Coordinates of C-alpha atoms in Angstrom, one line a residue:
X24 CA 110.7 143.3 86.1
X25 CA 109.8 144.0 82.5
X26 CA 107.2 146.3 81.1
X27 CA 105.0 145.5 78.1
X28 CA 102.4 147.7 76.4
X29 CA 100.3 144.6 76.0
X30 CA 99.8 142.5 79.1
X31 CA 98.6 139.4 77.3
X32 CA 101.7 139.1 75.2
X33 CA 104.7 137.1 76.2
X34 CA 108.1 138.7 76.9
X35 CA 109.5 139.5 73.5
X36 CA 111.6 142.1 71.8
X37 CA 109.1 144.9 72.6
X38 CA 109.4 144.3 76.4
X39 CA 111.9 146.6 78.2
X40 CA 113.6 146.2 81.6
X41 CA 111.9 148.6 84.0
X42 CA 113.6 147.8 87.3
X43 CA 116.8 146.6 88.7
X44 CA 117.7 143.0 87.9
X45 CA 117.9 141.2 91.3
X46 CA 119.9 138.0 91.8
X47 CA 119.0 135.9 94.8
X48 CA 120.9 132.8 96.0
X49 CA 119.2 130.6 98.6
X50 CA 120.5 127.3 99.9
X51 CA 118.2 124.2 99.8
X52 CA 115.2 126.2 98.7
X53 CA 114.0 123.2 96.7
X54 CA 113.4 121.3 99.9
X55 CA 110.3 123.3 100.5
X56 CA 107.6 122.2 98.0
X57 CA 105.6 125.4 98.8
X58 CA 108.5 127.7 98.2
X59 CA 107.6 131.2 97.2
X60 CA 109.8 134.3 97.1
X61 CA 108.4 137.9 97.2
X62 CA 110.3 140.8 95.8
X63 CA 109.3 144.4 95.7
X64 CA 110.9 146.2 92.7
X65 CA 110.9 149.9 92.1
X66 CA 110.3 151.3 88.6
X67 CA 113.0 153.2 86.7
X68 CA 110.1 155.4 85.4
X69 CA 106.4 155.5 86.1
X70 CA 103.5 155.2 83.7
X71 CA 105.7 153.2 81.2
X72 CA 103.2 150.4 80.6
X73 CA 101.8 147.3 82.2
X74 CA 104.4 145.7 84.5
X75 CA 105.1 142.0 84.2
X76 CA 107.2 139.8 86.6
X77 CA 109.9 137.8 84.9
X78 CA 113.0 135.8 85.5
X79 CA 116.0 134.9 83.2
X80 CA 115.5 131.4 81.8
X81 CA 119.0 130.0 81.4
X82 CA 117.8 127.2 79.0
X83 CA 116.0 129.6 76.7
X84 CA 118.4 132.5 77.1
X85 CA 115.4 134.8 77.4
X86 CA 113.1 136.4 79.9
X87 CA 110.3 134.1 81.1
X88 CA 107.1 134.6 83.2
X89 CA 106.7 130.9 84.1
X90 CA 106.1 130.6 87.9
X91 CA 106.1 134.4 88.5
X92 CA 103.0 136.5 89.2
X93 CA 102.4 140.2 89.8
X94 CA 101.0 140.2 93.4
X95 CA 100.8 144.0 94.0
X96 CA 101.0 146.8 91.5
X97 CA 101.8 150.2 92.8
X98 CA 102.5 153.6 91.1
X99 CA 106.2 153.5 91.9
X100 CA 106.8 149.8 92.5
X101 CA 105.3 146.3 92.3
X102 CA 105.6 143.1 94.3
X103 CA 106.5 139.9 92.4
X104 CA 105.9 136.4 93.8
X105 CA 107.8 133.6 92.1
X106 CA 108.0 129.8 92.5
X107 CA 109.3 127.1 90.3
X108 CA 107.1 124.1 90.8
X109 CA 106.4 121.6 88.0
X110 CA 103.3 120.0 86.5
X111 CA 102.1 116.9 84.6
X112 CA 102.4 118.7 81.3
X113 CA 106.2 118.5 81.3
X114 CA 106.1 114.8 80.4
X115 CA 105.3 115.2 76.7
X116 CA 106.1 118.7 75.5
X117 CA 109.6 119.1 74.1
X118 CA 109.1 122.9 74.4
X119 CA 109.2 125.0 77.5
X120 CA 105.8 125.8 78.9
X121 CA 104.8 129.3 79.8
X122 CA 101.6 128.8 81.7
X123 CA 100.3 128.9 85.2
X124 CA 102.2 126.1 86.9
X125 CA 100.2 126.3 90.1
X126 CA 96.9 125.5 88.3
X127 CA 98.5 122.7 86.5
X128 CA 100.0 121.3 89.7
X129 CA 96.5 121.1 91.2
X130 CA 95.0 119.5 88.1
X131 CA 97.8 117.0 88.0
X132 CA 97.8 116.0 91.6
X133 CA 94.0 115.8 91.9
X134 CA 93.7 114.0 88.5
X135 CA 96.5 111.5 89.3
X136 CA 95.0 110.7 92.7
X137 CA 91.5 110.1 91.3
X138 CA 93.0 107.9 88.6
X139 CA 95.1 105.9 91.1
X140 CA 91.9 105.1 93.1
X141 CA 90.0 104.2 90.0
X142 CA 92.7 101.9 88.7
X143 CA 93.2 100.2 92.1
X144 CA 89.4 99.4 92.2
X145 CA 89.7 98.2 88.6
X146 CA 92.5 95.8 89.5
X147 CA 90.7 94.5 92.7
X148 CA 87.5 93.9 90.8
X149 CA 89.1 92.0 88.0
X150 CA 91.2 89.8 90.3
X151 CA 88.0 89.2 92.4
X152 CA 86.2 88.0 89.2
X153 CA 89.3 86.5 87.6
X154 CA 87.9 83.1 86.8
X155 CA 85.0 84.7 84.9
X156 CA 86.8 87.5 83.0
X157 CA 90.3 86.0 82.3
X158 CA 91.5 86.6 78.8
X159 CA 94.6 87.9 77.0
X160 CA 93.1 91.4 76.8
X161 CA 92.3 91.5 80.5
X162 CA 95.9 90.3 81.3
X163 CA 97.2 93.2 79.3
X164 CA 94.7 95.6 80.9
X165 CA 95.9 94.5 84.4
X166 CA 99.5 95.1 83.5
X167 CA 98.6 98.5 82.1
X168 CA 96.7 99.4 85.2
X169 CA 99.5 98.4 87.5
X170 CA 102.0 100.3 85.4
X171 CA 99.8 103.4 85.5
X172 CA 99.3 103.2 89.2
X173 CA 103.1 103.0 89.6
X174 CA 103.7 106.0 87.3
X175 CA 101.1 108.2 89.1
X176 CA 102.7 107.3 92.5
X177 CA 106.2 108.0 91.4
X178 CA 105.2 111.2 89.6
X179 CA 103.2 112.7 92.5
X180 CA 105.8 111.6 95.1
X181 CA 109.0 112.4 93.3
X182 CA 108.9 114.6 90.2
X183 CA 109.7 117.7 92.2
X184 CA 112.3 116.2 94.6
X185 CA 115.1 118.3 93.1
X186 CA 116.9 119.0 96.4
X187 CA 119.0 115.8 96.1
X188 CA 120.7 115.5 92.7
X189 CA 121.3 111.7 92.9
X190 CA 117.7 111.0 94.0
X191 CA 116.3 113.3 91.3
X192 CA 118.4 111.5 88.7
X193 CA 117.1 108.1 89.9
X194 CA 113.5 109.4 89.8
X195 CA 113.9 110.7 86.3
X196 CA 115.3 107.4 85.2
X197 CA 112.4 105.5 86.9
X198 CA 109.8 107.8 85.4
X199 CA 111.2 107.4 81.9
X200 CA 111.2 103.6 82.3
X201 CA 107.7 103.3 83.8
X202 CA 106.1 105.7 81.3
X203 CA 107.7 103.8 78.4
X204 CA 106.3 100.6 79.9
X205 CA 102.9 102.3 79.9
X206 CA 103.2 103.2 76.3
X207 CA 104.4 99.8 75.2
X208 CA 101.6 98.2 77.1
X209 CA 99.1 100.5 75.3
X210 CA 100.8 99.4 72.1
X211 CA 100.3 95.8 73.2
X212 CA 96.7 96.5 73.8
X213 CA 96.4 98.0 70.3
X214 CA 98.1 95.0 68.7
X215 CA 95.8 92.6 70.6
X216 CA 92.6 94.4 69.6
X217 CA 93.9 95.0 66.1
X218 CA 94.4 91.3 65.5
X219 CA 91.4 89.9 67.3
X220 CA 88.7 92.2 65.8
X221 CA 89.4 91.9 62.1
X222 CA 90.7 88.3 62.3
X223 CA 88.1 86.8 64.6
X224 CA 89.3 83.2 64.3
X225 CA 92.9 83.7 65.4
X226 CA 93.1 81.7 68.7
X227 CA 96.8 81.5 69.4
X228 CA 97.8 83.6 72.5
X229 CA 100.4 86.3 72.0
X230 CA 101.1 87.0 75.7
X231 CA 104.3 84.9 75.7
X232 CA 106.1 87.5 73.7
X233 CA 104.0 90.6 73.9
X234 CA 104.2 91.1 77.7
X235 CA 107.9 90.4 78.1
X236 CA 108.6 92.8 75.2
X237 CA 106.4 95.5 76.8
X238 CA 108.5 95.4 80.0
X239 CA 111.9 94.7 78.5
X240 CA 112.2 97.1 75.5
X241 CA 111.7 100.2 77.7
X242 CA 114.7 99.0 79.9
X243 CA 116.8 98.9 76.7
X244 CA 115.8 102.4 75.7
X245 CA 116.5 103.8 79.2
X246 CA 119.8 101.9 79.3
X247 CA 120.9 103.4 76.0
X248 CA 119.8 106.9 77.1
X249 CA 121.8 106.6 80.3
X250 CA 124.9 105.3 78.5
X251 CA 124.9 107.9 75.8
X252 CA 124.2 110.9 78.0
X253 CA 126.2 109.7 81.1
X254 CA 123.1 110.7 83.1
X255 CA 123.3 114.3 81.9
X256 CA 119.8 115.6 81.4
X257 CA 118.1 113.3 83.9
X258 CA 116.5 115.9 86.1
X259 CA 117.4 119.6 86.7
X260 CA 116.7 122.3 89.3
X261 CA 113.0 122.5 88.4
X262 CA 111.9 118.9 88.0
X263 CA 113.1 115.2 87.9
X264 CA 112.3 114.4 84.3
X265 CA 114.1 114.3 81.0
X266 CA 115.8 117.6 80.0
X267 CA 114.8 119.4 76.9
X268 CA 118.4 120.4 76.4
X269 CA 120.4 118.1 74.2
X270 CA 117.3 116.3 72.9
X271 CA 117.1 113.7 75.7
X272 CA 113.3 114.3 75.9
X273 CA 113.0 112.6 72.5
X274 CA 114.1 109.3 74.1
X275 CA 110.6 109.3 75.5
X276 CA 108.6 111.3 73.0
X277 CA 109.7 109.3 69.9
X278 CA 108.6 105.9 71.2
X279 CA 105.4 107.5 72.5
X280 CA 104.7 109.1 69.1
X281 CA 105.3 105.7 67.4
X282 CA 102.8 104.0 69.8
X283 CA 100.2 106.7 69.2
X284 CA 100.6 106.4 65.4
X285 CA 100.2 102.6 65.4
X286 CA 97.3 102.7 67.8
X287 CA 95.5 105.4 65.8
X288 CA 95.7 103.2 62.7
X289 CA 94.3 100.3 64.8
X290 CA 91.5 102.5 66.1
X291 CA 90.4 103.4 62.5
X292 CA 90.5 99.8 61.4
X293 CA 88.5 98.6 64.5
X294 CA 85.8 101.3 63.9
X295 CA 85.6 100.4 60.2
X296 CA 85.2 96.7 61.1
X297 CA 82.6 97.5 63.6
X298 CA 80.5 99.8 61.4
X299 CA 80.6 97.2 58.6
X300 CA 79.4 94.4 60.8
X301 CA 76.0 93.0 60.2
X302 CA 74.7 94.1 63.6
X303 CA 75.3 97.8 62.9
X304 CA 74.9 97.9 59.1
X305 CA 71.1 97.5 59.7
X306 CA 71.0 100.4 62.0
X307 CA 70.5 104.1 61.2
X308 CA 73.4 106.4 60.4
X309 CA 72.8 108.2 63.7
X310 CA 73.1 105.0 65.7
X311 CA 76.2 104.0 63.8
X312 CA 77.7 107.3 64.6
X313 CA 76.9 107.0 68.3
X314 CA 78.4 103.5 68.2
X315 CA 81.6 104.9 66.6
X316 CA 81.9 107.6 69.3
X317 CA 81.3 104.9 72.0
X318 CA 84.0 102.8 70.5
X319 CA 86.5 105.7 70.5
X320 CA 85.6 106.5 74.2
X321 CA 86.4 102.9 75.1
X322 CA 89.6 102.6 73.2
X323 CA 91.2 106.0 73.4
X324 CA 92.4 105.7 77.0
X325 CA 93.8 102.3 76.4
X326 CA 95.7 103.3 73.3
X327 CA 97.2 106.6 74.6
X328 CA 96.0 108.7 71.7
X329 CA 95.3 111.7 74.0
X330 CA 99.0 112.0 74.8
X331 CA 99.5 113.5 71.4
X332 CA 97.9 116.7 72.8
X333 CA 101.1 117.5 74.6
X334 CA 102.9 117.9 71.3
X335 CA 100.5 120.6 70.1
X336 CA 101.8 123.3 72.5
X337 CA 104.2 125.5 70.5
X338 CA 103.7 129.0 72.0
X339 CA 102.0 130.9 74.8
X340 CA 98.9 131.6 72.7
X341 CA 98.2 127.8 72.9
X342 CA 98.7 127.6 76.6
X343 CA 95.2 126.1 76.9
X344 CA 96.6 122.9 75.3
X345 CA 98.6 122.3 78.4
X346 CA 95.5 122.3 80.6
X347 CA 93.7 120.0 78.2
X348 CA 96.7 117.7 78.2
X349 CA 97.0 117.6 82.0
X350 CA 93.3 116.9 82.5
X351 CA 93.1 114.2 79.8
X352 CA 96.1 112.3 80.8
X353 CA 96.0 112.7 84.6
X354 CA 92.5 111.3 84.4
X355 CA 93.4 108.4 82.0
X356 CA 93.1 105.9 84.9
X357 CA 89.6 107.2 85.8
X358 CA 88.4 106.8 82.2
X359 CA 89.7 103.2 82.1
X360 CA 87.9 102.5 85.4
X361 CA 84.6 103.9 84.1
X362 CA 84.6 102.2 80.6
X363 CA 86.4 99.0 81.5
X364 CA 84.9 98.3 84.9
X365 CA 81.8 100.3 85.7
X366 CA 80.2 100.2 82.2
X367 CA 81.7 96.9 81.1
X368 CA 79.1 94.2 80.2
X369 CA 81.6 91.4 80.9
X370 CA 82.1 92.6 84.4
X371 CA 78.4 92.8 85.1
X372 CA 77.9 89.3 83.7
X373 CA 80.7 88.0 85.8
X374 CA 79.1 89.5 88.9
X375 CA 75.8 87.8 88.0
X376 CA 77.6 84.5 87.4
X377 CA 79.4 84.7 90.8
X378 CA 76.1 85.6 92.5
X379 CA 74.3 82.6 90.9
X380 CA 77.3 80.3 91.8
X381 CA 77.0 81.4 95.4
X382 CA 73.3 80.8 95.4
X383 CA 73.7 77.4 93.9
X384 CA 76.3 76.4 96.5
X385 CA 74.0 77.6 99.2
X386 CA 71.1 75.6 97.8
X387 CA 73.1 72.5 97.5
X388 CA 74.4 72.9 101.1
X389 CA 70.9 73.3 102.4
X390 CA 69.5 70.2 100.6
X391 CA 72.6 68.0 101.1
X392 CA 70.8 65.9 103.7
X393 CA 67.7 65.5 101.5
X394 CA 67.1 63.3 98.5
X395 CA 66.4 65.4 95.5
X396 CA 64.5 63.8 92.6
X397 CA 64.8 65.1 89.2
X398 CA 62.7 64.7 86.1
X399 CA 64.4 64.0 82.9
X400 CA 62.5 64.9 79.8
X401 CA 62.9 63.0 76.6
X402 CA 61.5 65.7 74.4
X403 CA 63.9 66.7 71.6
X404 CA 65.7 70.0 72.1
X405 CA 65.4 72.4 69.2
X406 CA 68.9 73.3 67.9
X407 CA 69.7 76.8 66.6
X408 CA 69.8 77.1 62.8
X409 CA 73.2 78.0 61.3
X410 CA 73.4 79.7 57.9
X411 CA 76.1 77.7 56.2
X412 CA 76.6 80.3 53.5
X413 CA 77.8 82.9 56.0
X414 CA 79.5 80.5 58.5
X415 CA 83.2 79.9 58.7
X416 CA 85.2 77.1 60.2
X417 CA 87.5 77.8 63.1
X418 CA 90.9 76.1 63.4
X419 CA 89.2 73.6 65.8
X420 CA 86.6 72.6 63.2
X421 CA 83.5 74.2 64.7
X422 CA 81.1 76.4 62.6
X423 CA 80.6 80.0 63.6
X424 CA 79.0 83.0 61.9
X425 CA 81.5 85.6 60.9
X426 CA 79.4 88.5 62.1
X427 CA 78.6 86.7 65.4
X428 CA 82.3 86.1 65.9
X429 CA 83.1 89.8 65.4
X430 CA 80.5 90.6 68.1
X431 CA 82.1 88.0 70.4
X432 CA 85.5 89.5 70.0
X433 CA 84.2 93.0 70.6
X434 CA 82.5 91.7 73.7
X435 CA 85.8 90.1 74.9
X436 CA 87.4 93.4 74.2
X437 CA 85.0 95.2 76.4
X438 CA 83.2 96.8 73.4
X439 CA 79.9 94.9 73.6
X440 CA 78.0 98.0 74.7
X441 CA 78.7 99.7 71.3
X442 CA 76.0 97.4 69.9
X443 CA 73.5 98.8 72.3
X444 CA 73.8 102.5 71.6
X445 CA 71.3 103.3 74.3
X446 CA 73.6 102.1 77.0
X447 CA 75.5 105.4 77.1
X448 CA 73.7 107.9 74.9

């Protein structure tokens, strides 16, 4: 137990030890996920300041309050309750957290569970409408959704299984691989959108190399990490994740930061292309701003830009960053479900097409025994006019307006609704 004259300040040089230092050794305490230990400690002297429950953090070589709370404060003694659970925020921060882990545990578990449900629905809906929505972007989205579902499941089910060292090491290796796959798939999504939006007439598919790379490169990084460290740093007594000691955490953070940087540049280019398109250039500044915000809401969860929040936590005064990070990223799957399933124009159109197809089949079946006569009109059909001055020729030789093509690509990317700013706002 330490005493500080300012309760809101972290344990620092001004804190003094105000009770006996207790060392407790328990066998297999990690096997109980709800483990708590209560200790009643008597003061060396009373009225010496505000007591604070702490433990000695071996990795920081300093007193730490993480996981310990002051349960009962008396005049001569206080009761401390400590646990050492983990939270979703450990994934990105290369610094030790000093926040309420219990709250982050709840946020992470609830958020991940909701995201898993949303992603499962997203995958089921897309496969149900596959013949109507199939495209390179949707294939990447399905791979990303499956990878995120796997990552959430492994995280919830295994990140705190520290009672078995071999199992914990395996879980840490699996988590590093699956989260790297998630980031490389988000990079693939960024590359796909970055190419198709500015260069609307590029028709060659990139899936033959982009998907194998997204699944294979993380395996190379994980393999190198395992070989260099000889599995040292994969899991510890607190959680089954990459250790901050020795810099192993950067084997995940560095590729993640590179992905975020590339996708951030792509996001800026896409927004600029969208704002300059003929459709939006004729709208007011307010409508263009709303469209830009809409575009960011659609693309941010796909490109992983919110993960950079985890790097902003540098001291206890910024503990709120960890909560923002846990909320944003544990709910990434839910946001993908909302913007790329519920609010997606392509999905709604596919549902209508499927409905009309069923109705047509039903009508044909009903009238199959009857002779149906049809009238064929010989009246000329008016063809749409094409402005040849603004049209471009595709590689297949057909004429197509450049601004219309940009809109078509944005529609294929799930961004059609940004042209209708009243859809969301």
